[in-house]
PDB file of C-alpha atoms in Angstrom:
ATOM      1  CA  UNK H  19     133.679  79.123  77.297  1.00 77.00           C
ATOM      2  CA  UNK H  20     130.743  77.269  75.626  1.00 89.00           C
ATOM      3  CA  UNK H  21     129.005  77.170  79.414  1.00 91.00           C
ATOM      4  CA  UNK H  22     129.160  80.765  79.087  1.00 90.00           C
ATOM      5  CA  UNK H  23     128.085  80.892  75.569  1.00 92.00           C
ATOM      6  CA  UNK H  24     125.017  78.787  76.348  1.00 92.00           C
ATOM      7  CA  UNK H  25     124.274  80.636  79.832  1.00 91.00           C
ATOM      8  CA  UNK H  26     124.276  83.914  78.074  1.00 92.00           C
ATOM      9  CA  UNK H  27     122.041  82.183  74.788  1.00 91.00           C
ATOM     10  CA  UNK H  28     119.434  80.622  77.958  1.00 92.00           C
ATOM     11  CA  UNK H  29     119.149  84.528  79.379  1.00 91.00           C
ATOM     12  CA  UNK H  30     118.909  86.302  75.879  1.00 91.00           C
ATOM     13  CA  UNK H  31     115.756  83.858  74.996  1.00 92.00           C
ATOM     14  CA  UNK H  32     114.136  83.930  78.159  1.00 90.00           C
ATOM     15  CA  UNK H  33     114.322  87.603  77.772  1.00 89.00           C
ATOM     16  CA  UNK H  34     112.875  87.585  74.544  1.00 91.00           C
ATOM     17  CA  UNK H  35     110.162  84.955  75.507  1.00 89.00           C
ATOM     18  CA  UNK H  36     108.882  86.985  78.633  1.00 88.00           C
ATOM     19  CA  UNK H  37     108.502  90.049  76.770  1.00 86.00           C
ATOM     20  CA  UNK H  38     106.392  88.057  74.444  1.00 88.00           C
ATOM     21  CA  UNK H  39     104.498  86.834  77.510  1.00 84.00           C
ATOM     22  CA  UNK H  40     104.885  90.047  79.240  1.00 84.00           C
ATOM     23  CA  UNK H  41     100.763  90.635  79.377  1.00 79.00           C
ATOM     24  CA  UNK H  42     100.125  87.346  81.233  1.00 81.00           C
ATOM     25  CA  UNK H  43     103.511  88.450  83.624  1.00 84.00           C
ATOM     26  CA  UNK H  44     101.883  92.030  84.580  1.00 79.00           C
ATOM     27  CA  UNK H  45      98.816  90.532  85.334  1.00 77.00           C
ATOM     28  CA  UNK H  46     100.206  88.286  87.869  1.00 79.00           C
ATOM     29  CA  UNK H  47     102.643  90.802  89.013  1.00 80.00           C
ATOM     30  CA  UNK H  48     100.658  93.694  89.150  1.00 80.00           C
ATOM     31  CA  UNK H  49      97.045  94.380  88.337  1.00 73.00           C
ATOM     32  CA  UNK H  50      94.878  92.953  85.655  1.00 73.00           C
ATOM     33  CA  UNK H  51      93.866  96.061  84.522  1.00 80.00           C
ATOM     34  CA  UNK H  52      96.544  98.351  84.132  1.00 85.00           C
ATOM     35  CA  UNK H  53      95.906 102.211  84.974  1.00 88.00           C
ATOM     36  CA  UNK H  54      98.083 104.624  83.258  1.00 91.00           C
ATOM     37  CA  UNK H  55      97.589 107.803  84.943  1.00 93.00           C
ATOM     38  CA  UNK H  56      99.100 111.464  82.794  1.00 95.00           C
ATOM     39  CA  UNK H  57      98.828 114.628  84.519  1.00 94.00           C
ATOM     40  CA  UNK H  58      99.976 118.667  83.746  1.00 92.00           C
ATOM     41  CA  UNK H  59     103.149 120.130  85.533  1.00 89.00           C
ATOM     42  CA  UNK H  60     100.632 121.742  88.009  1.00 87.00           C
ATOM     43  CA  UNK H  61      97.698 119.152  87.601  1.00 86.00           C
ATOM     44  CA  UNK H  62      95.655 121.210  86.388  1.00 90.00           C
ATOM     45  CA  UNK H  63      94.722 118.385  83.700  1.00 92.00           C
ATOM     46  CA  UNK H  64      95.353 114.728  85.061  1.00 92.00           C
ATOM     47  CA  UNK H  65      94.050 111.578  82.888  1.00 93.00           C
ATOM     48  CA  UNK H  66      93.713 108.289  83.811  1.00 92.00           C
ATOM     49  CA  UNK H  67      94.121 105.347  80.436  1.00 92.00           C
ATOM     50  CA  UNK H  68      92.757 101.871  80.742  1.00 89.00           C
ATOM     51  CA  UNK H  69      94.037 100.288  77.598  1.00 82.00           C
ATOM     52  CA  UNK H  70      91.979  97.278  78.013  1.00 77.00           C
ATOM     53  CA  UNK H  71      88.743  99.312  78.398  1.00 80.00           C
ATOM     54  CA  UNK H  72      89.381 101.408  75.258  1.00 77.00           C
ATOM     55  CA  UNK H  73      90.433 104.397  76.785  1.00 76.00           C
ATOM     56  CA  UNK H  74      93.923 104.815  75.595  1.00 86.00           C
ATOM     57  CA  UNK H  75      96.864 107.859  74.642  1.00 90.00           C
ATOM     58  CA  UNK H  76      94.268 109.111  71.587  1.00 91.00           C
ATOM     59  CA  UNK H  77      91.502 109.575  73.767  1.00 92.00           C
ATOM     60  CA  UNK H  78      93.682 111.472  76.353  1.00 93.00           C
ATOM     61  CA  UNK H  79      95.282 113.037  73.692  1.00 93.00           C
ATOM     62  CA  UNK H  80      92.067 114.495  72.289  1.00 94.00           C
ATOM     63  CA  UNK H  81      90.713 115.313  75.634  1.00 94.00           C
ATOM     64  CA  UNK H  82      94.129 117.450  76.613  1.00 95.00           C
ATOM     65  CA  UNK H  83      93.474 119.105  73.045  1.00 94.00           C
ATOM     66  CA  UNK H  84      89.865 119.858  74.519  1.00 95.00           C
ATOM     67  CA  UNK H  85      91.037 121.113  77.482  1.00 95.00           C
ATOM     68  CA  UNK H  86      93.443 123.334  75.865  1.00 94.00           C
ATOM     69  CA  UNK H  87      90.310 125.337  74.131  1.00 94.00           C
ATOM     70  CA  UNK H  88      88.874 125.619  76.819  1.00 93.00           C
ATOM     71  CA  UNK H  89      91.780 126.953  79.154  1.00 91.00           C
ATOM     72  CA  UNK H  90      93.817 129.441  76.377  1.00 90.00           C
ATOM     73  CA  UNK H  91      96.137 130.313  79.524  1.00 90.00           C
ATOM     74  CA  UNK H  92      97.270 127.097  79.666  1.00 85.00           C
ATOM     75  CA  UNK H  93      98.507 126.915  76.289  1.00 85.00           C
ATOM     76  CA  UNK H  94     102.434 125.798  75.898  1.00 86.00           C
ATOM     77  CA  UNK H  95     101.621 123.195  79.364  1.00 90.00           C
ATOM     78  CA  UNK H  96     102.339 119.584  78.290  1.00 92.00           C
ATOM     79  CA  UNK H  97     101.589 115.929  79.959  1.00 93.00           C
ATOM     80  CA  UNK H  98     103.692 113.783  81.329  1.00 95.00           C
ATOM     81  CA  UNK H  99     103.257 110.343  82.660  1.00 94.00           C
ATOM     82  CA  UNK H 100     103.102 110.051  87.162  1.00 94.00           C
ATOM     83  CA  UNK H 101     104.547 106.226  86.111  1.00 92.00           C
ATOM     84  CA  UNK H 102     107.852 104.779  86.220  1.00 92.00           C
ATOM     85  CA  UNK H 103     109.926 102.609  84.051  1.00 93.00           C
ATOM     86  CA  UNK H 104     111.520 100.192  86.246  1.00 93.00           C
ATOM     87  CA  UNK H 105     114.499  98.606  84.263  1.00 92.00           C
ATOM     88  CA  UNK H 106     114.415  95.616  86.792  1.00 93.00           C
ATOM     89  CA  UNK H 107     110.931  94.380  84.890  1.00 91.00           C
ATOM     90  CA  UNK H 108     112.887  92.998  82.304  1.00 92.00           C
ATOM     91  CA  UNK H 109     109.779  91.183  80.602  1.00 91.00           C
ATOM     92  CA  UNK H 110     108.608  95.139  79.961  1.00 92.00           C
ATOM     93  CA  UNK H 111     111.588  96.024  77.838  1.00 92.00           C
ATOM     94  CA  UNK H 112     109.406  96.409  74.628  1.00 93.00           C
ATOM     95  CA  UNK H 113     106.726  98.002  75.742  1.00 91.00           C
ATOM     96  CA  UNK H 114     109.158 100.817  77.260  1.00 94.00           C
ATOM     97  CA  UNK H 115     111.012 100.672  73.411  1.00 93.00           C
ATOM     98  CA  UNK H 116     107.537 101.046  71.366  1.00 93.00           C
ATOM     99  CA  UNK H 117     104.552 102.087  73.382  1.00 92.00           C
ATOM    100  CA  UNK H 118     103.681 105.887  73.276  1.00 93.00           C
ATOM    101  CA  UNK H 119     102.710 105.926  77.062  1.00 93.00           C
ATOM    102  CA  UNK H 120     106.318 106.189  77.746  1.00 94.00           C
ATOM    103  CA  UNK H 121     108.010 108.250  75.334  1.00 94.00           C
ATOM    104  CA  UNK H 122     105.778 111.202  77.486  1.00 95.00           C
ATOM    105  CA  UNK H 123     108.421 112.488  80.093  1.00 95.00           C
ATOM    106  CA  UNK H 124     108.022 111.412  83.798  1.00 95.00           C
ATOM    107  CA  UNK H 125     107.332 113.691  86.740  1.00 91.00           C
ATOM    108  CA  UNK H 126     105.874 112.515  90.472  1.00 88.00           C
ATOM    109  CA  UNK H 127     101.914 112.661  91.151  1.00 82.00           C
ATOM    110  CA  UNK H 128     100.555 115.579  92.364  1.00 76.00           C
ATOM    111  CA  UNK H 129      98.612 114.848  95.428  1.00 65.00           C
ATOM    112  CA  UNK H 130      95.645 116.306  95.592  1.00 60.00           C
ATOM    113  CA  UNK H 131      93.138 116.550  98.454  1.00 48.00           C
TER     114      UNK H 131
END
């Protein structure tokens, strides 16, 4: 039983620790500079955020707003992120819990030619 106990203690902290660590993880894993790309049910309005170059959710945010003034007929049409969550990257547990890039729903990318 305590072999368990301590197994299960070892996996809850390392857990914890890579989602503390989980910037320096992605940018082995994946890219250095993450792209975040949000796009309309039609794509119509598609936005790309670079969180390390500034351009985050607010500046989309404000940018759909703009676009919404400037298209009235597509009033009602809402964003949603072309990015999974993939519950396999453990060390990204957090940032699926607290950042606003994923509380948007998910749909596919539309391609576009």
């Amino acid at each position: 039983m305590k072999i368990l106990e301590r197994i299960l203690i070892f996996i809850f902290i390392f857990v914890i620790l890579s989602n503390i660590f989980s910037g320096y993880i992605n940018a082995y894993t994946e890219a250095v500079i993450p792209v975040y790309h949000f796009e309309t049910c039609n794509g119509q309005f598609s936005f790309d955020t670079y969180p390390t170059k500034g351009t985050d959710i607010k500046k989309m945010e404000q940018a759909f707003r703009r676009f919404l003034k400037q298209h009235p007929e597509y009033d009602g049409y809402k964003l949603y992120r072309t990015f999974k969550r993939d519950p396999w990257k453990f060390w990204n547990w957090y940032s699926y819990l607290t950042r606003k890039r994923y509380r948007y729903p998910y749909k596919a990318r539309i391609c576009k030619e």
